[in-house]
Short mmCIF file of C-alpha atoms in Angstrom, two decimals:
data_model
loop_
_atom_site.label_atom_id
_atom_site.label_comp_id
_atom_site.label_asym_id
_atom_site.label_seq_id
_atom_site.Cartn_x
_atom_site.Cartn_y
_atom_site.Cartn_z
CA UNK A 1 -39.83 38.44 -33.61
CA UNK A 2 -39.39 39.68 -30.08
CA UNK A 3 -36.98 42.38 -31.25
CA UNK A 4 -39.46 43.48 -33.92
CA UNK A 5 -42.24 43.78 -31.35
CA UNK A 6 -39.96 45.79 -29.04
CA UNK A 7 -39.17 48.21 -31.87
CA UNK A 8 -42.90 48.70 -32.54
CA UNK A 9 -43.57 49.20 -28.83
CA UNK A 10 -40.88 51.90 -28.75
CA UNK A 11 -42.84 53.71 -31.48
CA UNK A 12 -46.03 53.68 -29.33
CA UNK A 13 -47.64 50.63 -31.03
CA UNK A 14 -48.23 48.67 -27.83
CA UNK A 15 -50.71 46.21 -29.35
CA UNK A 16 -48.52 45.28 -32.30
CA UNK A 17 -48.39 41.73 -33.58
CA UNK A 18 -45.76 40.16 -35.83
CA UNK A 19 -46.26 36.72 -37.39
CA UNK A 20 -44.47 34.61 -39.95
CA UNK A 21 -45.91 32.52 -42.80
CA UNK A 22 -43.82 29.81 -44.48
CA UNK A 23 -44.37 28.47 -48.00
CA UNK A 24 -42.54 25.15 -48.21
CA UNK A 25 -43.73 24.57 -51.77
CA UNK A 26 -41.11 26.99 -53.06
CA UNK A 27 -37.39 26.53 -53.15
CA UNK A 28 -35.88 28.23 -51.34
CA UNK A 29 -38.63 28.48 -48.73
CA UNK A 30 -40.58 31.73 -48.97
CA UNK A 31 -41.11 33.56 -45.71
CA UNK A 32 -43.71 36.31 -45.31
CA UNK A 33 -43.55 38.70 -42.37
CA UNK A 34 -46.97 39.94 -41.33
CA UNK A 35 -47.01 43.13 -39.26
CA UNK A 36 -50.14 44.39 -37.57
CA UNK A 37 -49.12 47.62 -35.87
CA UNK A 38 -52.45 48.29 -34.29
CA UNK A 39 -53.33 51.76 -33.01
CA UNK A 40 -50.79 54.29 -31.74
CA UNK A 41 -51.07 54.66 -27.95
CA UNK A 42 -50.98 58.26 -26.69
CA UNK A 43 -49.86 59.43 -23.24
CA UNK A 44 -53.01 59.78 -21.16
CA UNK A 45 -51.42 60.41 -17.77
CA UNK A 46 -47.89 61.26 -16.58
CA UNK A 47 -47.27 61.41 -12.85
CA UNK A 48 -44.24 62.05 -10.62
CA UNK A 49 -44.41 60.58 -7.11
CA UNK A 50 -41.88 60.45 -4.28
CA UNK A 51 -40.29 57.11 -3.55
CA UNK A 52 -41.95 55.97 -0.30
CA UNK A 53 -38.70 54.38 0.88
CA UNK A 54 -36.62 57.56 0.70
CA UNK A 55 -36.54 61.00 2.24
CA UNK A 56 -36.85 64.21 0.29
CA UNK A 57 -38.33 67.69 0.37
CA UNK A 58 -38.82 68.47 -3.31
CA UNK A 59 -42.31 69.67 -4.32
CA UNK A 60 -43.00 67.45 -7.31
CA UNK A 61 -46.26 69.23 -8.02
CA UNK A 62 -44.22 72.23 -9.16
CA UNK A 63 -42.76 70.28 -12.10
CA UNK A 64 -44.50 71.01 -15.37
CA UNK A 65 -44.71 68.37 -18.05
CA UNK A 66 -43.54 70.93 -20.57
CA UNK A 67 -40.20 71.16 -18.71
CA UNK A 68 -39.88 67.39 -19.10
CA UNK A 69 -40.67 67.43 -22.82
CA UNK A 70 -43.96 65.59 -22.36
CA UNK A 71 -47.28 66.49 -23.91
CA UNK A 72 -50.52 64.69 -22.96
CA UNK A 73 -52.06 63.16 -26.08
CA UNK A 74 -48.81 62.71 -27.98
CA UNK A 75 -47.66 59.16 -28.90
CA UNK A 76 -46.02 57.40 -25.98
CA UNK A 77 -42.62 56.90 -27.57
CA UNK A 78 -40.03 55.14 -25.43
CA UNK A 79 -37.51 57.91 -26.14
CA UNK A 80 -39.99 60.50 -24.85
CA UNK A 81 -40.34 58.67 -21.52
CA UNK A 82 -36.58 58.12 -21.12
CA UNK A 83 -35.80 61.74 -22.01
CA UNK A 84 -38.38 62.87 -19.48
CA UNK A 85 -36.50 60.92 -16.80
CA UNK A 86 -33.20 62.59 -17.74
CA UNK A 87 -34.85 66.02 -17.86
CA UNK A 88 -36.37 65.45 -14.43
CA UNK A 89 -33.02 64.54 -12.89
CA UNK A 90 -31.40 67.62 -14.50
CA UNK A 91 -34.25 69.81 -13.21
CA UNK A 92 -33.79 68.46 -9.71
CA UNK A 93 -30.03 68.94 -9.96
CA UNK A 94 -30.47 72.56 -11.06
CA UNK A 95 -32.92 73.13 -8.18
CA UNK A 96 -30.49 72.10 -5.45
CA UNK A 97 -31.01 68.33 -5.35
CA UNK A 98 -27.79 66.84 -6.83
CA UNK A 99 -28.43 63.42 -5.28
CA UNK A 100 -31.85 62.99 -6.93
CA UNK A 101 -32.54 59.70 -8.66
CA UNK A 102 -35.46 58.11 -10.54
CA UNK A 103 -35.76 54.87 -8.58
CA UNK A 104 -38.60 53.19 -10.48
CA UNK A 105 -40.87 53.55 -13.47
CA UNK A 106 -44.33 52.20 -14.22
CA UNK A 107 -45.67 52.23 -17.77
CA UNK A 108 -49.22 50.88 -17.95
CA UNK A 109 -50.93 50.23 -21.29
CA UNK A 110 -54.73 50.28 -20.94
CA UNK A 111 -56.04 47.91 -23.60
CA UNK A 112 -59.56 49.31 -23.30
CA UNK A 113 -58.76 53.01 -23.74
CA UNK A 114 -55.70 52.27 -25.91
CA UNK A 115 -53.66 54.80 -23.88
CA UNK A 116 -50.54 54.87 -21.71
CA UNK A 117 -50.13 55.96 -18.10
CA UNK A 118 -46.63 56.69 -16.78
CA UNK A 119 -45.59 56.99 -13.15
CA UNK A 120 -42.04 57.96 -12.14
CA UNK A 121 -40.94 57.34 -8.56
CA UNK A 122 -38.22 59.74 -7.49
CA UNK A 123 -35.92 60.01 -4.50
CA UNK A 124 -35.00 63.68 -4.47
CA UNK A 125 -32.64 63.44 -1.52
CA UNK A 126 -31.88 66.48 0.65
CA UNK A 127 -31.87 70.10 -0.47
CA UNK A 128 -28.18 70.98 -0.69
CA UNK A 129 -26.50 74.31 -0.06
CA UNK A 130 -22.89 75.21 -0.74
CA UNK A 131 -20.81 74.72 2.39
CA UNK A 132 -17.12 75.24 3.04
CA UNK A 133 -14.73 74.86 0.10
CA UNK A 134 -11.62 72.70 0.41
CA UNK A 135 -8.78 73.15 -2.09
CA UNK A 136 -6.24 70.42 -2.71
CA UNK A 137 -3.34 69.90 -5.10
CA UNK A 138 -2.12 73.51 -5.14
CA UNK A 139 1.48 74.20 -4.19
CA UNK A 140 2.47 77.54 -5.72
CA UNK A 141 -1.01 79.00 -6.24
CA UNK A 142 -2.39 80.61 -3.10
CA UNK A 143 -5.90 80.02 -1.76
CA UNK A 144 -6.53 83.73 -2.26
CA UNK A 145 -6.49 83.16 -6.01
CA UNK A 146 -9.16 80.44 -5.78
CA UNK A 147 -11.44 82.52 -3.55
CA UNK A 148 -11.67 85.16 -6.28
CA UNK A 149 -12.60 82.57 -8.92
CA UNK A 150 -15.34 80.78 -6.93
CA UNK A 151 -18.76 81.74 -8.29
CA UNK A 152 -20.92 80.57 -5.36
CA UNK A 153 -21.32 81.82 -1.80
CA UNK A 154 -21.55 79.70 1.30
CA UNK A 155 -25.17 78.97 2.19
CA UNK A 156 -26.36 79.48 -1.42
CA UNK A 157 -28.59 76.76 -2.88
CA UNK A 158 -26.54 74.35 -4.94
CA UNK A 159 -26.55 74.72 -8.73
CA UNK A 160 -24.17 72.98 -11.16
CA UNK A 161 -23.85 76.13 -13.28
CA UNK A 162 -21.83 77.79 -10.49
CA UNK A 163 -19.45 74.85 -10.40
CA UNK A 164 -19.06 74.82 -14.19
CA UNK A 165 -18.44 78.57 -14.25
CA UNK A 166 -15.76 78.25 -11.57
CA UNK A 167 -14.09 75.37 -13.38
CA UNK A 168 -13.98 77.37 -16.62
CA UNK A 169 -12.41 80.32 -14.81
CA UNK A 170 -9.71 78.12 -13.30
CA UNK A 171 -8.95 76.37 -16.58
CA UNK A 172 -8.69 79.65 -18.49
CA UNK A 173 -6.04 80.89 -16.06
CA UNK A 174 -3.57 78.42 -17.67
CA UNK A 175 -2.19 77.63 -14.21
CA UNK A 176 -3.52 74.07 -14.04
CA UNK A 177 -3.26 70.98 -16.20
CA UNK A 178 -6.43 69.54 -14.62
CA UNK A 179 -9.32 70.93 -12.53
CA UNK A 180 -12.05 68.91 -10.81
CA UNK A 181 -14.83 70.22 -8.56
CA UNK A 182 -16.71 67.49 -6.71
CA UNK A 183 -19.44 66.94 -4.13
CA UNK A 184 -19.23 64.27 -1.39
CA UNK A 185 -20.20 60.85 -2.73
CA UNK A 186 -22.74 60.22 0.02
CA UNK A 187 -25.66 62.62 0.53
CA UNK A 188 -26.20 64.25 3.96
CA UNK A 189 -28.91 62.93 6.24
CA UNK A 190 -31.02 66.08 5.94
CA UNK A 191 -31.21 69.43 4.16
CA UNK A 192 -28.16 71.62 4.73
CA UNK A 193 -24.67 72.66 3.69
CA UNK A 194 -22.23 70.23 2.09
CA UNK A 195 -18.49 70.77 1.58
CA UNK A 196 -17.16 71.30 -1.93
CA UNK A 197 -13.72 70.04 -2.94
CA UNK A 198 -11.64 71.70 -5.67
CA UNK A 199 -8.90 69.34 -6.83
CA UNK A 200 -6.22 70.76 -9.14
CA UNK A 201 -2.95 69.76 -10.68
CA UNK A 202 -0.66 72.70 -11.30
CA UNK A 203 1.09 73.10 -14.64
CA UNK A 204 4.51 74.66 -15.09
CA UNK A 205 4.23 78.43 -14.58
CA UNK A 206 6.91 79.48 -17.08
CA UNK A 207 7.02 79.21 -20.84
CA UNK A 208 9.27 80.43 -23.62
CA UNK A 209 8.54 80.73 -27.33
CA UNK A 210 10.25 81.56 -30.60
CA UNK A 211 8.85 82.36 -34.02
CA UNK A 212 9.65 83.59 -37.49
CA UNK A 213 7.64 85.60 -39.99
CA UNK A 214 8.17 87.07 -43.41
CA UNK A 215 7.05 90.13 -45.37
CA UNK A 216 8.14 91.02 -48.88
CA UNK A 217 9.34 94.53 -47.98
CA UNK A 218 10.96 93.65 -44.69
CA UNK A 219 12.17 90.15 -45.36
CA UNK A 220 12.41 87.59 -42.57
CA UNK A 221 11.76 88.51 -38.95
CA UNK A 222 12.40 86.84 -35.63
CA UNK A 223 10.31 86.90 -32.48
CA UNK A 224 10.70 85.56 -28.95
CA UNK A 225 8.67 85.72 -25.75
CA UNK A 226 8.94 84.61 -22.12
CA UNK A 227 6.12 84.35 -19.62
CA UNK A 228 5.67 83.66 -15.92
CA UNK A 229 1.99 83.08 -15.14
CA UNK A 230 2.16 82.98 -11.34
CA UNK A 231 4.78 85.39 -10.07
CA UNK A 232 3.56 85.83 -6.47
CA UNK A 233 1.04 82.99 -6.23
CA UNK A 234 -2.12 84.94 -7.17
CA UNK A 235 -2.04 84.30 -10.92
CA UNK A 236 -0.21 87.57 -11.66
CA UNK A 237 1.62 87.38 -14.96
CA UNK A 238 4.91 88.81 -16.22
CA UNK A 239 5.58 88.70 -19.96
CA UNK A 240 8.49 89.83 -22.10
CA UNK A 241 8.19 89.89 -25.86
CA UNK A 242 10.45 91.02 -28.67
CA UNK A 243 10.23 91.17 -32.47
CA UNK A 244 13.23 91.97 -34.65
CA UNK A 245 13.50 92.85 -38.32
CA UNK A 246 16.28 94.70 -40.07
CA UNK A 247 14.24 97.92 -40.12
CA UNK A 248 12.04 97.39 -37.05
CA UNK A 249 12.63 96.40 -33.45
CA UNK A 250 9.89 96.14 -30.86
CA UNK A 251 9.99 95.08 -27.23
CA UNK A 252 7.38 94.93 -24.50
CA UNK A 253 7.39 94.01 -20.84
CA UNK A 254 4.10 93.77 -18.99
CA UNK A 255 2.82 92.84 -15.55
CA UNK A 256 -0.83 91.75 -15.24
CA UNK A 257 -2.76 91.51 -11.97
CA UNK A 258 -5.98 89.44 -12.40
CA UNK A 259 -9.24 90.23 -10.58
CA UNK A 260 -7.91 93.64 -9.58
CA UNK A 261 -10.53 95.40 -7.46
CA UNK A 262 -13.27 93.05 -8.67
CA UNK A 263 -13.73 89.80 -10.55
CA UNK A 264 -12.91 89.79 -14.27
CA UNK A 265 -11.00 93.06 -14.06
CA UNK A 266 -7.27 93.23 -14.78
CA UNK A 267 -4.63 95.85 -14.09
CA UNK A 268 -1.95 95.86 -16.79
CA UNK A 269 1.37 97.65 -16.39
CA UNK A 270 3.42 97.85 -19.58
CA UNK A 271 6.68 99.29 -20.87
CA UNK A 272 7.31 99.42 -24.63
CA UNK A 273 10.21 100.21 -26.92
CA UNK A 274 9.85 100.72 -30.69
CA UNK A 275 12.31 101.62 -33.41
CA UNK A 276 11.08 101.56 -37.01
CA UNK A 277 12.41 102.78 -40.33
CA UNK A 278 9.60 103.52 -42.79
CA UNK A 279 9.57 105.14 -46.22
CA UNK A 280 8.01 108.36 -44.96
CA UNK A 281 9.73 108.69 -41.58
CA UNK A 282 11.84 107.06 -38.91
CA UNK A 283 10.40 106.49 -35.44
CA UNK A 284 11.77 105.76 -32.00
CA UNK A 285 9.55 105.70 -28.92
CA UNK A 286 9.53 104.70 -25.26
CA UNK A 287 6.22 104.17 -23.48
CA UNK A 288 5.07 103.44 -19.95
CA UNK A 289 1.39 102.83 -19.19
CA UNK A 290 -1.24 101.33 -16.93
CA UNK A 291 -4.54 99.93 -18.22
CA UNK A 292 -7.63 98.62 -16.45
CA UNK A 293 -9.39 96.00 -18.60
CA UNK A 294 -12.88 94.90 -17.59
CA UNK A 295 -14.62 91.79 -18.96
CA UNK A 296 -18.25 92.96 -18.94
CA UNK A 297 -19.66 89.58 -20.00
CA UNK A 298 -18.73 86.69 -22.27
CA UNK A 299 -18.84 88.92 -25.34
CA UNK A 300 -17.92 92.46 -24.27
CA UNK A 301 -14.72 93.96 -22.93
CA UNK A 302 -13.92 97.55 -21.98
CA UNK A 303 -10.55 99.07 -21.12
CA UNK A 304 -9.21 102.48 -20.18
CA UNK A 305 -5.71 103.54 -19.28
CA UNK A 306 -3.07 106.20 -18.87
CA UNK A 307 0.21 106.29 -20.80
CA UNK A 308 3.32 108.40 -21.09
CA UNK A 309 5.18 108.23 -24.40
CA UNK A 310 8.47 109.81 -25.42
CA UNK A 311 8.31 109.95 -29.22
CA UNK A 312 11.03 110.89 -31.69
CA UNK A 313 10.33 111.21 -35.44
CA UNK A 314 13.17 111.80 -37.88
CA UNK A 315 13.72 111.90 -41.66
CA UNK A 316 10.21 113.20 -42.36
CA UNK A 317 10.24 113.74 -46.12
CA UNK A 318 7.43 116.27 -46.51
CA UNK A 319 8.75 118.55 -43.77
CA UNK A 320 12.30 118.17 -45.08
CA UNK A 321 11.32 120.01 -48.25
CA UNK A 322 9.90 123.00 -46.36
CA UNK A 323 12.78 123.45 -43.89
CA UNK A 324 16.06 125.13 -44.70
CA UNK A 325 17.70 123.75 -41.54
CA UNK A 326 19.41 120.39 -41.73
CA UNK A 327 17.56 118.71 -38.90
CA UNK A 328 14.01 117.55 -39.29
CA UNK A 329 13.68 115.79 -35.93
CA UNK A 330 10.44 116.00 -33.99
CA UNK A 331 10.39 115.14 -30.29
CA UNK A 332 7.15 114.82 -28.34
CA UNK A 333 6.35 114.03 -24.74
CA UNK A 334 2.81 112.71 -24.91
CA UNK A 335 0.24 112.00 -22.25
CA UNK A 336 -2.38 109.53 -23.56
CA UNK A 337 -5.59 107.97 -22.26
CA UNK A 338 -6.53 105.08 -24.60
CA UNK A 339 -10.11 103.78 -24.39
CA UNK A 340 -11.34 100.64 -26.16
CA UNK A 341 -14.50 98.57 -26.41
CA UNK A 342 -14.65 95.10 -27.98
CA UNK A 343 -17.80 93.17 -28.74
CA UNK A 344 -16.95 89.67 -29.95
CA UNK A 345 -19.70 87.24 -30.97
CA UNK A 346 -17.47 85.11 -33.19
CA UNK A 347 -16.82 81.44 -32.45
CA UNK A 348 -13.01 81.64 -32.37
CA UNK A 349 -10.25 84.16 -31.70
CA UNK A 350 -7.71 83.04 -34.31
CA UNK A 351 -9.94 81.20 -36.79
CA UNK A 352 -13.54 82.50 -36.72
CA UNK A 353 -16.06 80.84 -39.03
CA UNK A 354 -19.33 82.41 -37.83
CA UNK A 355 -20.53 85.45 -35.90
CA UNK A 356 -19.21 89.00 -35.90
CA UNK A 357 -16.94 91.44 -34.05
CA UNK A 358 -16.98 95.14 -33.33
CA UNK A 359 -13.89 96.99 -32.12
CA UNK A 360 -13.81 100.66 -31.11
CA UNK A 361 -10.66 102.43 -29.95
CA UNK A 362 -10.03 106.08 -29.12
CA UNK A 363 -6.65 107.53 -28.05
CA UNK A 364 -6.85 111.15 -26.81
CA UNK A 365 -3.28 112.52 -26.75
CA UNK A 366 -1.75 115.71 -25.35
CA UNK A 367 1.75 116.96 -26.07
CA UNK A 368 2.80 118.89 -22.96
CA UNK A 369 6.28 120.04 -24.05
CA UNK A 370 7.35 121.94 -27.13
CA UNK A 371 4.33 122.07 -29.42
CA UNK A 372 1.48 121.85 -26.95
CA UNK A 373 -1.29 120.22 -28.97
CA UNK A 374 -4.24 117.93 -28.39
CA UNK A 375 -5.50 115.36 -30.88
CA UNK A 376 -7.68 112.25 -30.79
CA UNK A 377 -7.09 109.14 -32.90
CA UNK A 378 -10.15 106.91 -33.46
CA UNK A 379 -10.28 103.45 -35.02
CA UNK A 380 -13.44 101.44 -35.70
CA UNK A 381 -13.59 98.00 -37.30
CA UNK A 382 -16.47 95.60 -37.87
CA UNK A 383 -15.83 91.98 -38.90
CA UNK A 384 -18.41 89.39 -39.89
CA UNK A 385 -18.24 85.67 -40.75
CA UNK A 386 -20.91 83.74 -42.61
CA UNK A 387 -20.63 79.95 -43.18
CA UNK A 388 -22.35 78.39 -46.19
CA UNK A 389 -22.54 74.84 -44.87
CA UNK A 390 -23.14 73.07 -41.58
CA UNK A 391 -19.52 71.91 -41.30
CA UNK A 392 -18.36 75.52 -41.87
CA UNK A 393 -15.88 74.56 -44.57
CA UNK A 394 -17.00 77.43 -46.85
CA UNK A 395 -16.99 80.84 -45.16
CA UNK A 396 -17.42 84.41 -46.37
CA UNK A 397 -15.52 86.86 -44.11
CA UNK A 398 -15.50 90.64 -44.29
CA UNK A 399 -14.02 93.56 -42.41
CA UNK A 400 -14.75 97.30 -42.57
CA UNK A 401 -12.18 99.68 -41.04
CA UNK A 402 -12.64 103.39 -40.46
CA UNK A 403 -10.02 105.71 -38.97
CA UNK A 404 -10.42 109.37 -38.00
CA UNK A 405 -8.04 111.81 -36.29
CA UNK A 406 -9.52 114.97 -34.75
CA UNK A 407 -7.37 117.89 -33.68
CA UNK A 408 -5.14 120.59 -35.19
CA UNK A 409 -3.85 120.71 -38.73
CA UNK A 410 -2.06 117.67 -40.06
CA UNK A 411 1.46 119.17 -39.97
CA UNK A 412 1.27 119.63 -36.19
CA UNK A 413 0.37 116.02 -35.42
CA UNK A 414 3.35 113.64 -34.96
CA UNK A 415 4.07 111.97 -38.29
CA UNK A 416 4.09 108.46 -36.85
CA UNK A 417 0.62 109.01 -35.39
CA UNK A 418 -0.93 109.59 -38.82
CA UNK A 419 -2.50 106.76 -40.84
CA UNK A 420 -0.58 104.68 -43.38
CA UNK A 421 -2.01 101.52 -44.94
CA UNK A 422 -0.40 98.80 -46.99
CA UNK A 423 0.21 96.15 -44.34
CA UNK A 424 -0.60 92.47 -43.89
CA UNK A 425 -4.04 93.46 -42.51
CA UNK A 426 -4.84 96.81 -44.15
CA UNK A 427 -4.88 96.89 -47.96
CA UNK A 428 -2.56 93.99 -48.71
CA UNK A 429 -0.46 94.08 -51.89
CA UNK A 430 0.84 97.64 -51.73
CA UNK A 431 4.28 98.66 -50.51
CA UNK A 432 4.51 98.68 -46.74
CA UNK A 433 2.86 101.76 -45.17
CA UNK A 434 2.81 103.76 -48.41
CA UNK A 435 -0.97 103.92 -48.93
CA UNK A 436 -1.22 107.54 -47.86
CA UNK A 437 -1.22 111.01 -49.42
CA UNK A 438 2.09 111.36 -51.31
CA UNK A 439 4.38 114.37 -51.71
CA UNK A 440 5.98 115.36 -55.01
CA UNK A 441 8.81 112.89 -54.41
CA UNK A 442 6.24 110.07 -54.05
CA UNK A 443 6.89 109.66 -50.33
CA UNK A 444 3.92 109.01 -47.98
CA UNK A 445 3.00 111.95 -45.76
CA UNK A 446 0.35 110.31 -43.57
CA UNK A 447 -3.42 110.74 -43.47
CA UNK A 448 -5.99 111.97 -40.97
CA UNK A 449 -8.66 109.53 -42.11
CA UNK A 450 -8.89 106.15 -43.79
CA UNK A 451 -11.56 103.78 -45.03
CA UNK A 452 -10.58 100.22 -45.98
CA UNK A 453 -12.62 97.09 -46.72
CA UNK A 454 -11.59 93.45 -46.96
CA UNK A 455 -13.58 90.51 -48.29
CA UNK A 456 -12.42 86.89 -48.11
CA UNK A 457 -13.75 83.57 -49.34
CA UNK A 458 -12.33 80.84 -47.09
CA UNK A 459 -12.32 77.17 -47.99
CA UNK A 460 -11.13 74.47 -45.62
CA UNK A 461 -10.02 71.60 -47.83
CA UNK A 462 -9.14 69.21 -45.00
CA UNK A 463 -8.43 69.10 -41.31
CA UNK A 464 -5.01 70.70 -41.87
CA UNK A 465 -5.21 72.59 -45.16
CA UNK A 466 -7.25 75.62 -46.21
CA UNK A 467 -7.34 78.25 -48.98
CA UNK A 468 -8.43 81.88 -49.13
CA UNK A 469 -9.28 84.21 -52.00
CA UNK A 470 -9.44 87.87 -50.96
CA UNK A 471 -10.20 91.35 -52.25
CA UNK A 472 -9.10 94.52 -50.42
CA UNK A 473 -10.00 98.08 -51.37
CA UNK A 474 -9.91 101.53 -49.79
CA UNK A 475 -7.64 104.52 -49.28
CA UNK A 476 -6.09 106.95 -46.79
CA UNK A 477 -6.97 110.65 -46.91
CA UNK A 478 -5.35 113.93 -45.85
CA UNK A 479 -8.67 115.44 -44.71
CA UNK A 480 -10.41 114.93 -41.35
CA UNK A 481 -13.08 112.84 -43.11
CA UNK A 482 -12.67 110.38 -46.01
CA UNK A 483 -12.95 111.97 -49.44
CA UNK A 484 -15.30 109.66 -51.31
CA UNK A 485 -14.45 111.38 -54.60
CA UNK A 486 -10.90 110.06 -54.37
CA UNK A 487 -10.26 106.78 -56.14
CA UNK A 488 -10.12 103.57 -54.11
CA UNK A 489 -7.04 101.39 -54.43
CA UNK A 490 -7.81 97.70 -55.06
CA UNK A 491 -5.89 94.48 -54.56
CA UNK A 492 -6.65 90.79 -54.88
CA UNK A 493 -4.81 87.73 -53.66
CA UNK A 494 -4.62 84.09 -52.72
CA UNK A 495 -3.91 82.70 -49.28
CA UNK A 496 -2.83 79.33 -47.90
CA UNK A 497 -3.71 78.17 -44.39
CA UNK A 498 -2.12 75.37 -42.39
CA UNK A 499 -4.28 74.66 -39.35
CA UNK A 500 -2.59 73.80 -36.05
CA UNK A 501 -4.24 73.02 -32.69
CA UNK A 502 -3.70 76.62 -31.58
CA UNK A 503 -4.62 78.39 -34.82
CA UNK A 504 -3.83 78.65 -38.54
CA UNK A 505 -0.45 79.58 -40.03
CA UNK A 506 -1.18 82.14 -42.75
CA UNK A 507 0.59 82.73 -46.07
CA UNK A 508 -0.95 85.46 -48.26
CA UNK A 509 0.22 86.63 -51.68
CA UNK A 510 -1.47 89.90 -52.74
CA UNK A 511 -1.42 91.71 -56.08
CA UNK A 512 -2.07 95.49 -56.34
CA UNK A 513 -4.52 96.33 -59.13
CA UNK A 514 -3.80 100.09 -59.06
CA UNK A 515 -0.01 100.23 -58.99
CA UNK A 516 1.31 103.75 -58.45
CA UNK A 517 4.29 104.95 -60.53
CA UNK A 518 7.56 105.23 -58.58
CA UNK A 519 5.95 103.61 -55.49
CA UNK A 520 4.68 100.09 -56.21
CA UNK A 521 7.67 98.67 -58.02
CA UNK A 522 6.83 95.10 -57.02
CA UNK A 523 3.86 93.41 -58.67
CA UNK A 524 3.03 91.44 -55.51
CA UNK A 525 3.54 91.28 -51.75
CA UNK A 526 3.83 88.10 -49.63
CA UNK A 527 3.00 87.81 -45.93
CA UNK A 528 3.68 84.93 -43.53
CA UNK A 529 2.10 85.17 -40.11
CA UNK A 530 -0.09 83.43 -37.52
CA UNK A 531 -3.89 83.57 -37.35
CA UNK A 532 -6.39 84.78 -39.93
CA UNK A 533 -6.00 88.30 -41.32
CA UNK A 534 -9.09 89.33 -39.29
#
């Protein structure tokens, strides 16, 4: 009975009565539970007073009941009073009083007015400001790195959000296996600065990885990468990456300096090598560039850079037909200034299930030897993810891609810089990089514009297994703008996803619905890779 009364009291029935009646004439004995809830008691008064036994400087009169989740006249539920206590302590913590504590509580039920009065006695403790910062546990990482990650300034009023922000920054650096930011256990005697301690445990700075992938046209491929995340002790990163297929080899070496010039701004030096044999051309290029990438906020990133590229195109089929000479090589020395803007409001990088993304990229390029030309390649893509259920097991995902190249006539632009679709992300199902204007030998000649759409229905069957049904359509055009009178190419397919802690492994099988004679000899294409298609 006592438990029943307590439950009724928690629901604001403070005059509730519970009795039992027994009927011994029946076998077994009949028991009747009589419940008289009585009236619901509202909150008539809610007060916050300082604990007379403690010191503190917080102005309790500035606390509004709305901030505590209390409304005068509402039923005096026990949960409402307890939540108000928690909200008050959080409010004090956010206002610079991390040692605040609700020391006592009085809940008085007036049996005449049938109402509740609540008084909370609080010891706010001293007003705390950030003092000196001590760092412990670091061996290879220099203090200079930490100073750039700390969000607060000495003398600033304490707020836990600054500590959480700093902890997130340190954890995202991948330099530490554990990060803890703590205040002294005992409060100071009076208002003032308190020291902050950052305790870390460094993780191993080097890592090496290997991987395999598969595409129907290329066959199996092999990839490897090596990374050093703390070369000189300031979180600067050196990476080397290579991917090898029979008809494509790619290598990149990069050096990244974090917080270059200002917080959340990186300087990226990179050197690239690419050799690729495609149906329409062969390409070999060497690149050297520097990029400044700025994280504007949690969702937006902007980057701009300078790049030199030595580009060689050979075996260009369309130009071969118009040239009487044997060679058809094109060599360009290009000066580029790529600019990009990313706006990401999705909930995951590799496996998004809600939100959307917008990516804009422009690459102005100038050939300063031989054919002196200027052209500008522009790519825009918008992705969106809509879940159908609360657990986000059923998701509709879509992506719209638009590409435009401005500049001289198409024949003057390097062949490898023109658009070709038919990849694992752009118009799946068609022969690799052959979705393009074709010459009379059915070889792709490259386009100056493209417009491609993808739509996926994603179903996560279990924690590890998922399925995808997709539909891609679009085309690549010779003109500066897409020719909407030209027929779209369509493809459909089925995908399998195996979810790992770092992202899904993707297997897609795509079927072209508009197979082109002499080009799409295979009735399907298969792709094995890591992460969702978009």
